[in-house]
Every structure is written in C-alpha cells, then in structure tokens.
Protein backbone atom coordinates (compact mmCIF):
# COMPACT_ATOMS: atom_id res chain seq x y z
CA UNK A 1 85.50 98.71 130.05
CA UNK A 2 84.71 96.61 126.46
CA UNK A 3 81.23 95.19 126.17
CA UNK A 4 82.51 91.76 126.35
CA UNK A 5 78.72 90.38 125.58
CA UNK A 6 78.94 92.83 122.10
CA UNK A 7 78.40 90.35 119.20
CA UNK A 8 80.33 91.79 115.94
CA UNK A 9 80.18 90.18 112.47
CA UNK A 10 83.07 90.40 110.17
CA UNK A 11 82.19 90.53 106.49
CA UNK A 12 85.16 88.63 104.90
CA UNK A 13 88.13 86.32 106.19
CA UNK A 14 90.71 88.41 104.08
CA UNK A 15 93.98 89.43 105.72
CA UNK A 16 92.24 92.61 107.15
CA UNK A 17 88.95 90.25 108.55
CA UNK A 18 90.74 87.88 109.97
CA UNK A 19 93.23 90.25 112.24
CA UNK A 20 90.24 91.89 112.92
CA UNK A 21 88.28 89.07 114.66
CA UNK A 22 91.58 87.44 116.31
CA UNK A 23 92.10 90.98 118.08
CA UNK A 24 88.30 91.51 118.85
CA UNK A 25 88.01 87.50 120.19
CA UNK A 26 90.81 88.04 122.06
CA UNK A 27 89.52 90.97 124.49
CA UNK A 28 86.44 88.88 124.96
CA UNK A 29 83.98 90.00 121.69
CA UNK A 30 81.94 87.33 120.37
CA UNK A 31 82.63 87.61 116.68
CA UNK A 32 81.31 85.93 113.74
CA UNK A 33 83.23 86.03 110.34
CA UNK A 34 81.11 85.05 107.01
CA UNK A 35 83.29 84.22 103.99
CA UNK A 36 81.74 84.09 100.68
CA UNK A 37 84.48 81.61 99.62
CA UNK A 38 84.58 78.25 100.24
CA UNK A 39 88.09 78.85 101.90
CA UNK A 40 89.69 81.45 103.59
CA UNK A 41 92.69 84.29 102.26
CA UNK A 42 91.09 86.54 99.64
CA UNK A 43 93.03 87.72 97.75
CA UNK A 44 95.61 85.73 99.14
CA UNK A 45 95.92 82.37 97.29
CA UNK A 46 97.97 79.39 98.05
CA UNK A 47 97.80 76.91 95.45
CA UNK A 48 99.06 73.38 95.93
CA UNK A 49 102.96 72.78 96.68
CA UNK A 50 102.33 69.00 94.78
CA UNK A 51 102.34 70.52 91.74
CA UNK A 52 104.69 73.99 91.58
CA UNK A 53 107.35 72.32 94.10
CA UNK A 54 107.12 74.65 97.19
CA UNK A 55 104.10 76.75 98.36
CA UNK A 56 102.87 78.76 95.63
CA UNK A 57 100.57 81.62 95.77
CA UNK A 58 98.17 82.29 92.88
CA UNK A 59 97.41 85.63 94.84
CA UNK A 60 99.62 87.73 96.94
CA UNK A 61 103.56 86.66 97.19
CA UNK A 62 105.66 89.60 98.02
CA UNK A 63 106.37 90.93 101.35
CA UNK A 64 106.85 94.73 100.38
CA UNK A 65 109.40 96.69 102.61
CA UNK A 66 109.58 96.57 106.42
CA UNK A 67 106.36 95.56 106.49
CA UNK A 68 106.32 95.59 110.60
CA UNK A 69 102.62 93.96 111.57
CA UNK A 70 103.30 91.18 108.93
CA UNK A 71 106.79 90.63 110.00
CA UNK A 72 105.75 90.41 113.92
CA UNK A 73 102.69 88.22 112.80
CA UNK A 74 105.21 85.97 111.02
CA UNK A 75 107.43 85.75 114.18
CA UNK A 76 104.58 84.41 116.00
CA UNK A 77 103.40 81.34 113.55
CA UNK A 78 107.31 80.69 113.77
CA UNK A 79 107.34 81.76 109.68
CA UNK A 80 110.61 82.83 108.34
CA UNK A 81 110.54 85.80 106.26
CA UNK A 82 113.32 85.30 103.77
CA UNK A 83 114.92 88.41 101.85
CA UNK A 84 115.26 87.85 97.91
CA UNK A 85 117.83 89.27 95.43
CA UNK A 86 118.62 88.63 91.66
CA UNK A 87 118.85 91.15 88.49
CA UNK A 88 115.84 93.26 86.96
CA UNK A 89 116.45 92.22 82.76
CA UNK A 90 114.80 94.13 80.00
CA UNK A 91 113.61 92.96 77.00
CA UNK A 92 113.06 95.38 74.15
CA UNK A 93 111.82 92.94 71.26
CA UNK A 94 115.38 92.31 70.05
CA UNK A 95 117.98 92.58 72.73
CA UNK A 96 118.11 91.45 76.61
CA UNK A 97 120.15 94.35 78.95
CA UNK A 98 120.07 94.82 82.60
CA UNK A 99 119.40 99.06 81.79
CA UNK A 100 116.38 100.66 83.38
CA UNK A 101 114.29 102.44 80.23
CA UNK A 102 114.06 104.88 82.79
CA UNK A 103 117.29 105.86 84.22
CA UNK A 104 119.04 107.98 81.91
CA UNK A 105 115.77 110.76 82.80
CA UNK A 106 116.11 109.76 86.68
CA UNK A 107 117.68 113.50 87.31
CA UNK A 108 114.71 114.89 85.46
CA UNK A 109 112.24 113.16 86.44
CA UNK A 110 113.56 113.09 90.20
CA UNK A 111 113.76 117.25 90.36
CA UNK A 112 110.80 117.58 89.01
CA UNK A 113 108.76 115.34 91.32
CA UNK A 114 110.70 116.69 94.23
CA UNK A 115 109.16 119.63 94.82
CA UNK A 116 105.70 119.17 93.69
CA UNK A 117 102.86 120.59 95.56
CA UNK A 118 99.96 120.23 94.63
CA UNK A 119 98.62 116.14 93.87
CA UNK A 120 98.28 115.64 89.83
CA UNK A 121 97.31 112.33 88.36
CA UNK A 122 100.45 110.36 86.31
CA UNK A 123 99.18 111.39 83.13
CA UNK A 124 99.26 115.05 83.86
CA UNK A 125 102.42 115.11 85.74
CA UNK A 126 103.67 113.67 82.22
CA UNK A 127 102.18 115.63 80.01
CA UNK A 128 103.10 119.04 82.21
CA UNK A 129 106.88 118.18 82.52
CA UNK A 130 107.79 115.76 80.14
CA UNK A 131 105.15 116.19 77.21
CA UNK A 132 108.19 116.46 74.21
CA UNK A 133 109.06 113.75 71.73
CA UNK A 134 112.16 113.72 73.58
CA UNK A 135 110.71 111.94 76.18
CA UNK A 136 108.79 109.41 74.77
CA UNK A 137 111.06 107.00 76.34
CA UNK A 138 110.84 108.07 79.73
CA UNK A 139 107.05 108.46 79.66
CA UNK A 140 106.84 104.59 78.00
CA UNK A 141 108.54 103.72 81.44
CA UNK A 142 106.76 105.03 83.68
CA UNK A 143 103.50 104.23 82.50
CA UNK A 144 104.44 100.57 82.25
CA UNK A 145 105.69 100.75 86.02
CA UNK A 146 102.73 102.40 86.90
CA UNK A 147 100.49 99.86 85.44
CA UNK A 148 102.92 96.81 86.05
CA UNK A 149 104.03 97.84 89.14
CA UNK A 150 101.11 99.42 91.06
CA UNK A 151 98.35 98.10 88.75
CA UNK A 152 97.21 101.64 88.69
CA UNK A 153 95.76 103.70 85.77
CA UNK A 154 98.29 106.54 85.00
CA UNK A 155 95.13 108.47 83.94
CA UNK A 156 93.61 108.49 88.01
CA UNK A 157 96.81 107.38 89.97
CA UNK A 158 98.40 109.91 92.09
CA UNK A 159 101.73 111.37 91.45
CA UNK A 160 102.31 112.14 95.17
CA UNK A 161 101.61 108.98 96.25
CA UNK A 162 104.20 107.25 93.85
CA UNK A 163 106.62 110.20 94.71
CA UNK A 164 108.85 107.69 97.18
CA UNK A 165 108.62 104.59 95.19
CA UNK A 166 109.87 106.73 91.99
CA UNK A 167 113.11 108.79 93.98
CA UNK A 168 113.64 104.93 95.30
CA UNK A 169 113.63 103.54 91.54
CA UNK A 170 110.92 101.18 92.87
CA UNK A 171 113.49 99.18 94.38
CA UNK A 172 112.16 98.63 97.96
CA UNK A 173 113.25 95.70 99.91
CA UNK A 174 111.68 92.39 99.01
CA UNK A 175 111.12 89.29 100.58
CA UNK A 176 108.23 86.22 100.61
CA UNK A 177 107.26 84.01 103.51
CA UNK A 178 108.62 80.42 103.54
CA UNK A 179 105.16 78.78 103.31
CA UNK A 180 103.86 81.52 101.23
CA UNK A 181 101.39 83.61 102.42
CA UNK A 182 98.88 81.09 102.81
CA UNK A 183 100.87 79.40 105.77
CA UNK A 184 100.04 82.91 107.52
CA UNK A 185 96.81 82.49 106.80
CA UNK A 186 96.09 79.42 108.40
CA UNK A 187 97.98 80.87 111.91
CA UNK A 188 95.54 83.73 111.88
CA UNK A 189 93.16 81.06 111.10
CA UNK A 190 93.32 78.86 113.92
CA UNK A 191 94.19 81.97 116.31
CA UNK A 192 90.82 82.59 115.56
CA UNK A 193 89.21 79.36 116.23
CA UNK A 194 91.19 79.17 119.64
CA UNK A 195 89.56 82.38 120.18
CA UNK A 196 86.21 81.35 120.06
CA UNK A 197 85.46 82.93 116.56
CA UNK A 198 82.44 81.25 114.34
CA UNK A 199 83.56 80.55 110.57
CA UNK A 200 80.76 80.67 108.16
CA UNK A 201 82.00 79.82 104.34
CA UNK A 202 80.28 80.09 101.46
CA UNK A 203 78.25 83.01 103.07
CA UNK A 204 77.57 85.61 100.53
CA UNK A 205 76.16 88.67 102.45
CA UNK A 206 73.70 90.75 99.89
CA UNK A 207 72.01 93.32 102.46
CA UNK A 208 72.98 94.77 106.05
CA UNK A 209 70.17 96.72 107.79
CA UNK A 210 69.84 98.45 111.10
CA UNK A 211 66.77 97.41 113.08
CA UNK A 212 65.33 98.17 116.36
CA UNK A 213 68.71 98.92 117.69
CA UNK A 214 70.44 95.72 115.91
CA UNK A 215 72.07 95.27 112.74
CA UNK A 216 71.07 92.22 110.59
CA UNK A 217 73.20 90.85 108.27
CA UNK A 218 71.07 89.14 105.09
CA UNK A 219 72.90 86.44 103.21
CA UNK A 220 72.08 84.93 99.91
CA UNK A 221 69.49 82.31 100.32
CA UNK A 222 67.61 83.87 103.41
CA UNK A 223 70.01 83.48 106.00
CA UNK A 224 70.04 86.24 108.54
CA UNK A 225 72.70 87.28 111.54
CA UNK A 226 71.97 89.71 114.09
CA UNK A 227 74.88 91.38 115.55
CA UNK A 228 75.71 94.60 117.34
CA UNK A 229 78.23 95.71 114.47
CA UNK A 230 79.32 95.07 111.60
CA UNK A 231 82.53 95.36 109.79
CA UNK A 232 83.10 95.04 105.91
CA UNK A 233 86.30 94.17 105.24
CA UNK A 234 85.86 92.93 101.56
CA UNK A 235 87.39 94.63 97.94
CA UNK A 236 85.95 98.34 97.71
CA UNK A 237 84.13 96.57 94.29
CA UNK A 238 81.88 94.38 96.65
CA UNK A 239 80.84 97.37 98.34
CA UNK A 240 78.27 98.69 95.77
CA UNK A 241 77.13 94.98 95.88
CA UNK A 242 75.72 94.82 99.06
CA UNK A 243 72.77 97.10 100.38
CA UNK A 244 73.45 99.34 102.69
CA UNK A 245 71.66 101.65 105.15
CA UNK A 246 71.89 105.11 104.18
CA UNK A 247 74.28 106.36 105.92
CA UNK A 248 76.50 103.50 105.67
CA UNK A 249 75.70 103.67 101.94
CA UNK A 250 76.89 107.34 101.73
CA UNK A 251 80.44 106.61 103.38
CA UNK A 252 81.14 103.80 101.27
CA UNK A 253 80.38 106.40 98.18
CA UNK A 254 84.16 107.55 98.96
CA UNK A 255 85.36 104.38 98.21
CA UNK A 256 84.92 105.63 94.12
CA UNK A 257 87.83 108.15 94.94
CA UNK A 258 90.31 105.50 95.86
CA UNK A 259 92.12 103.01 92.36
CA UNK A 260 91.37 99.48 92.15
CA UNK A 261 93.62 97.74 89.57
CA UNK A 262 93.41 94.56 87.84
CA UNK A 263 95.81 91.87 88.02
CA UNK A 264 96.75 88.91 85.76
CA UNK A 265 98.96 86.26 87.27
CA UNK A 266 100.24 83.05 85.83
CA UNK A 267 102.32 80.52 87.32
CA UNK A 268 104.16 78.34 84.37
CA UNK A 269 106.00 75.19 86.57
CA UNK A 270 108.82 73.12 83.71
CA UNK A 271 111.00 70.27 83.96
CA UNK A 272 113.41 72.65 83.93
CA UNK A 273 114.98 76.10 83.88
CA UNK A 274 115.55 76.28 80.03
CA UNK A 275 115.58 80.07 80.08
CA UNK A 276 119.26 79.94 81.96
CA UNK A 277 120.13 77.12 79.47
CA UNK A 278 119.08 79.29 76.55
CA UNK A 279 120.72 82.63 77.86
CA UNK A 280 123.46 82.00 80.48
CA UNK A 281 123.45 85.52 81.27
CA UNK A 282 119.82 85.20 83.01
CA UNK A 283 121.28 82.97 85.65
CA UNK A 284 120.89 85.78 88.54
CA UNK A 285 117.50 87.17 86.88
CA UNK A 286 114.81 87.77 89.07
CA UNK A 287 112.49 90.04 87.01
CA UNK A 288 112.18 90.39 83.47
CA UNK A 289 110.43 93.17 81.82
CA UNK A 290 109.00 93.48 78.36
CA UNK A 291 106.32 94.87 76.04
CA UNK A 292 104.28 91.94 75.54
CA UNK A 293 101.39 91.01 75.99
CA UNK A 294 102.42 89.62 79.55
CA UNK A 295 105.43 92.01 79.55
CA UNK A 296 106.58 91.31 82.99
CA UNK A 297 107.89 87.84 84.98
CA UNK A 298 109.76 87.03 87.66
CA UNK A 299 111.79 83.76 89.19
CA UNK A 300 112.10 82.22 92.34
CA UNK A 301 116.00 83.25 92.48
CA UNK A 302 117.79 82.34 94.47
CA UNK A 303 115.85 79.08 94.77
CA UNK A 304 115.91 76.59 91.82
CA UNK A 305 112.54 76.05 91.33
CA UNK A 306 112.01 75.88 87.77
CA UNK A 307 108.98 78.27 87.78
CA UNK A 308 108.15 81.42 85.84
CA UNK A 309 105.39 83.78 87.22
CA UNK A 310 103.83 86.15 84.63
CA UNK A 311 102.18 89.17 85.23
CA UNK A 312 99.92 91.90 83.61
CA UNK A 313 98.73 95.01 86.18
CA UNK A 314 96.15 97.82 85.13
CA UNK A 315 94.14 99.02 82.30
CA UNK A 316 95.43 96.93 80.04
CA UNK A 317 94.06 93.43 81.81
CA UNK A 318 90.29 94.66 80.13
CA UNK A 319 91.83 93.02 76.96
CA UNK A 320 92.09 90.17 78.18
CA UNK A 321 88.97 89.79 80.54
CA UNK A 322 87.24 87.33 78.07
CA UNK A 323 89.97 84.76 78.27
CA UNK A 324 89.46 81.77 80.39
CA UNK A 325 92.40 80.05 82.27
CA UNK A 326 93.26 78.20 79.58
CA UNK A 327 93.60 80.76 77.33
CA UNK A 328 95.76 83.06 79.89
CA UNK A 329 98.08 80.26 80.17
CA UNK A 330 98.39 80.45 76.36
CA UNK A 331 99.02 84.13 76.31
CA UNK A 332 101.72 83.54 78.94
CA UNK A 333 103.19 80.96 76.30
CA UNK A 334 102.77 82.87 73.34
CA UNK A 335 104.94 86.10 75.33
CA UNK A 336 107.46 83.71 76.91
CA UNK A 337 107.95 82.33 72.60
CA UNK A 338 108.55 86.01 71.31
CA UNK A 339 110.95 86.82 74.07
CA UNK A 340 112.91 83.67 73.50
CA UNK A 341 112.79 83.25 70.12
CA UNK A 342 111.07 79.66 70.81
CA UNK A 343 108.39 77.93 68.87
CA UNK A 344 105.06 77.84 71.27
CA UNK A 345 104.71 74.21 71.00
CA UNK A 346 108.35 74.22 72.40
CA UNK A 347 107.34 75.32 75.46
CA UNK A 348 104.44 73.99 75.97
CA UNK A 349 105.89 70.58 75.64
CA UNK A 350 108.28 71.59 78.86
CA UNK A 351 105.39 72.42 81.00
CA UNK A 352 105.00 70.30 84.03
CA UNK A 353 101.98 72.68 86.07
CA UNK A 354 99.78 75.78 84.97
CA UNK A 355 97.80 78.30 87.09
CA UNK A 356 96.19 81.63 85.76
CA UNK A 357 93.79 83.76 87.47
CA UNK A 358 92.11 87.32 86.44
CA UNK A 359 91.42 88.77 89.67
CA UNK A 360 89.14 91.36 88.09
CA UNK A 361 87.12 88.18 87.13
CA UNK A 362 86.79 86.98 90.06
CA UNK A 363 83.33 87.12 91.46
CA UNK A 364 84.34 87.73 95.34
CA UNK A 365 87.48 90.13 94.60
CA UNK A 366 86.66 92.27 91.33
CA UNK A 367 90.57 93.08 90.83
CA UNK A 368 93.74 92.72 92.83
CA UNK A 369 94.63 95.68 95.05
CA UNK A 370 93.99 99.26 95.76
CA UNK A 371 96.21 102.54 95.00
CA UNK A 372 95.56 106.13 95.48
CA UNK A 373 94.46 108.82 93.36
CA UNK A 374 94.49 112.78 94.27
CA UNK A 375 91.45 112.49 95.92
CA UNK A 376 92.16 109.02 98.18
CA UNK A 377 93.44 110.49 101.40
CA UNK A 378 89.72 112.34 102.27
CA UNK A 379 88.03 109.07 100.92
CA UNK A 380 89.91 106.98 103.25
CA UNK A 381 89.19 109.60 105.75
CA UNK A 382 85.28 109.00 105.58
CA UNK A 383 85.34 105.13 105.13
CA UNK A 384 87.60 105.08 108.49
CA UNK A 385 84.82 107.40 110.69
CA UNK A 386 84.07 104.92 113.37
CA UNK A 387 80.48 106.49 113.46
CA UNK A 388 77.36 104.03 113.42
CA UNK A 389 77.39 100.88 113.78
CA UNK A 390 79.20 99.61 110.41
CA UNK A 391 82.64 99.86 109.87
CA UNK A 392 85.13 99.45 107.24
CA UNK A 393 88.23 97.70 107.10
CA UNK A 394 91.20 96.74 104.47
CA UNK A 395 94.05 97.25 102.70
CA UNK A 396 92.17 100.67 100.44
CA UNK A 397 92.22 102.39 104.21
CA UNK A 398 95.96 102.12 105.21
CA UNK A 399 97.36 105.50 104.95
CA UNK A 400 100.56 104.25 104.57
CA UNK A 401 103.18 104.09 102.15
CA UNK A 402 102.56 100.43 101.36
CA UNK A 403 98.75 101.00 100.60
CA UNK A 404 97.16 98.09 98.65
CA UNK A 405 99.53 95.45 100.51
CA UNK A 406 99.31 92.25 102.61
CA UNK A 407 100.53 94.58 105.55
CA UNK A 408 98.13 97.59 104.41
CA UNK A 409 95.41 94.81 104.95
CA UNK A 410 96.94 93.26 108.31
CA UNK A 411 97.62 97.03 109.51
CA UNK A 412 94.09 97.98 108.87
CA UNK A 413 92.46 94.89 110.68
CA UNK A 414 94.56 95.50 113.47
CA UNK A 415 92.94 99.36 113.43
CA UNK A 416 89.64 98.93 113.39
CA UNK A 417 89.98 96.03 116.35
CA UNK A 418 91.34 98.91 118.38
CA UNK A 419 88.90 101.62 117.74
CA UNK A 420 86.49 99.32 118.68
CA UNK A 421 88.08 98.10 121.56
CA UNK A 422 88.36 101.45 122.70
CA UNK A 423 84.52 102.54 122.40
C-alpha cells in the first residue's frame, strides 16, 4: 500500500522531473519540484514563435525513432507528432552531392562491427580495423557523425553502443512535435499542478543531507525543504555540484563513466529561403553536412519556414566556449558564406531573427545530452539502485537504444515513479 502522506522532492523540472512528479502526485505523493530556472524544460527550450514563425526550440527538436512514452504522452496533450523527410547534402569545400563520405566502406565497416565482442571506444575500433591511409576517408566520417551526430568524443564513446545506429546508416525515423517540444512541456506542466504538485523556480539546491530520519534539501540563500526522498533528476555535470551524503555521493561517482557532449545550436530566421534560390537542387534538403566550423544544418522541410538551424556536437564546441551569442551567430554566418560562396554581410543583411546557445555554457545544464562509453551500462547500474533515500533520474540512466533523448528522459521519469511506487 504507497505511503500516500510520503513527501518527495524532485530536484529539477526537466523532462525526466516532471514525469516523475505527475506519476508520484498522481498515486497520492505529496511532491515538491525545485527548478533552478526561472522556467521549466531543461534542456528543452522553446523560444518564441513571434519571431522564427512557428514554435521553435533552442533546445531539444527531434523526436528520435518510435519513441513510445513520448508518443503516448503526445496523444494525451492532443499533440500531433508529425514524420519529416527531405535529402541529407554534403558539402566538401567545393562541390554539393547527396553521397554519404561514408558509404562506399559501409561493407567494411558493417562486417567488422558485426561481430564485435568485446566494447572498444570509437577511436580504437578505428585505429584496430581501419588504421591505413586508405581509410582516411571513412575514419573522417565517422568521427564527424560521432561528434555531430551523438555529440560524443570518439576517444570515450562506445563502439557497441553506436553498433545499430551505424548498420542503420544513422537513418532512424524522424519526426518533431507540432508545438515543439515545449507545448509538451507545458501538458506535463499543468498535469502537475492539477495534481497537487508545488513549483519552486529559481531554486538552486547546493546541499542534500540526511537527518534524524529526514532528508533536507539546502538551497542557495538558506532555504531548506524537508522531505522523505529525494530525487535528482538534473545533467550528470550538476551532480558534483551539489553535496551529497556519502553514500549518495559514492553512487553518483559512476556518473564519470557515462559521456556528456556539448552542443552548439543556432537558429538563423530570413526573409527568405535564398539557399533554394541560389542552388535549385537544395529544394528537398533537409540536412546539410560540411567541414566548417558549424559543419552541419538542417531545414524545416517540408514546411516553408525560411529557417536554417546550425549545429556543432562534441569535442570540438571547447573552441568555441568563449564566444558569446553574438559571436555564435557570427560563426553560423561566416560557415553559411563559405558554403555558399556569399559575402557575410550578404547574409546578414537577410536575417530577420537570431538565437544561439552553448549548452556546455550554460550554468544549469553543463552540455546537451548523454552517450555511453564501455564502461556506462555498470554506471547506470549503480546510479539506478533504489537504495537510500536519494534517487536518480534522467535521460544518462535509460538503457535503451535512444539514450541521451527526450524519451530516454520521459522513460526514466516514468521509472523511478514506479520503483517508488512500488516500495
């Protein structure tokens, strides 16, 4: 029978926190969320439709395969997940082509990731099977998916975790919410509030300590919450920023073993689509890859919307870290001129909107999502032991294939609810 008088606090109104505390309200917990952030989402964030056109999201924006929880979510806030389509367009600093760098070593690459047993990080797997000059090529391309892609370090990302995503040429099925994500955010939202659940913003938690057989939750400026449990459900970064009890602290040591990439994003809105008046052959594109400095952007095809998103995943955003949003919007510009063979002040002059965020800047995030290394599947192992009286939650747990997702983060939230619903 659940202890319907247990008080839980939720650390974080993410994806993962907020499923969390709907489920937990919802079988009769009284549950408390604090949010550092003066709004809701995480790592998922809408930005205004007024100025891109539709509902934008400066955060996450894909929904990544079958995605089930998010899908069945979606169904009930009466959100239409909408499939998307269009070509994948290479640019290798003098000619545009719809040809995958990577697929005339697809046979090779496929046999020899086939069979492998034992884990090995990208950059070994390379060097073991495909260390010759011969295949400088092939290892160019997979390195920038990795890093694009996955925002993953080839040096620490696992090879058997990639395995699927490689044999399926990274071409899962894609979609985005009409509304963006941020539209399923606000559902979960007020779910919660019918609920019963408290909302604290701008609540940055510094310390949780067990006391006298309560937890109390310490917030910058003084604030304190007592609560029967806790759960974190923040970035695995924000972990080593909070003080923990020790055993709590030792568990959430694992969370070193599991990636955390950075992300650049930048959303460029024009008057209009001059990239399909300039080439008439990118009237289907979708993505475009490149080597620059942001090598990879994407549409809204099929939509109209006149908006190019740029993006820059991995090791590689450290160069850029010092750069405010002003000067990521320029390094957007300045890739978008090489590509196109435009002057800078060219398309500059188009540009109606600008938003550009480094998520490893951010104070509250530290990076963008998780991805696994060889050693991720026995860290997620220890952070998920529902032992004590802290918990953790999020998208670096889900032992799925689509770790370091909106859905790993809903999945997870939806977990944790249950195991302690079932104690």
């Amino acid at each position: 029978m659940p202890d319907t008088s247990e008080h839980i606090v939720i650390v974080g109104a993410g994806a993962a926190g907020l499923m969390a505390a709907r489920e937990l309200a919802r079988g009769g917990r009284r549950v408390t969320i604090l949010e550092a952030r003066g709004r809701c989402g995480g790592r998922i964030h809408p930005l205004p439709a007024s100025e891109f056109g539709y509902a934008a999201d400066g955060g996450a924006e894909f929904v990544h395969g079958e995605a089930p929880v998010t899908r069945s979510l979606a169904r009930e806030a009466g959100l239409t997940v909408r499939m998307i389509g269009g070509a994948q367009w290479s640019f290798d600093g003098t000619t545009f082509s719809r040809e995958n760098p990577r697929e005339p070593y697809d046979e090779q690459l496929h046999a020899a990731v086939k069979d492998l047993k034992d884990d090995l990080t990208v950059a070994e797997f390379l060097r073991r099977y495909f260390a010759g000059p011969e295949y400088a090529r092939l290892r160019h391309a997979v390195e920038r998916m990795v890093e694009g892609y996955d925002a993953a370090d080839p040096a620490r990302a696992s090879t058997l975790a990639l395995r699927d995503e490689w044999m399926n040429d990274g071409h899962a099925m894609q979609a985005r919410l009409d509304g963006g994500y941020g539209a399923l955010i606000d559902f979960l939202l007020a779910e919660c509030r019918k609920s019963g659940v408290v909302l604290r913003l701008g609540a940055v938690v510094t310390a949780i300590e067990e006391e006298a057989g309560k937890v109390i939750v310490r917030c910058a400026g003084g604030e304190l919450q007592a609560c029967d449990r806790v759960i974190l459900a923040v970035p695995l970064p924000l972990l080593r920023e909070i003080a923990l009890p020790a055993a709590a602290r030792a568990k959430a040591a694992a969370a070193d073993d599991i990636g955390f990439g950075g992300v650049i994003k930048i959303l460029l809105r024009f008057k209009q689509a001059w990239w399909r008046e300039r080439r008439k052959e990118l009237a289907d594109m979708l993505f475009l890859l490149s080597d620059e400095t942001i090598p990879v952007w994407w549409t809204r095809h099929p939509d109209q919307h006149p908006v190019l998103t740029g993006w820059l995943g991995g090791p590689r955003t450290a160069g850029l870290a010092h750069l405010d949003q002003q000067g990521l919007i320029d390094a957007g510009i300045a890739s978008l001129a090489a590509i196109f063979d435009l002057p800078r002040e060219q398309i500059a002059r188009d540009l109606v909107a600008a938003a550009a965020t480094n998520w490893a800047n951010d104070p509250f995030a530290r990076g963008a999502y998780s991805w696994a290394t060889p050693r991720t599947r026995a860290a997620q192992d220890i952070l998920a032991r529902a032992d004590g009286s802290i918990l953790f939650s999020g998208e670096a747990l889900y032992r799925g294939r689509d770790m370091g997702t909106v859905e790993a983060a809903l999945a997870s939230g939806l977990e944790t609810a249950g195991i302690i619903s079932q104690c």
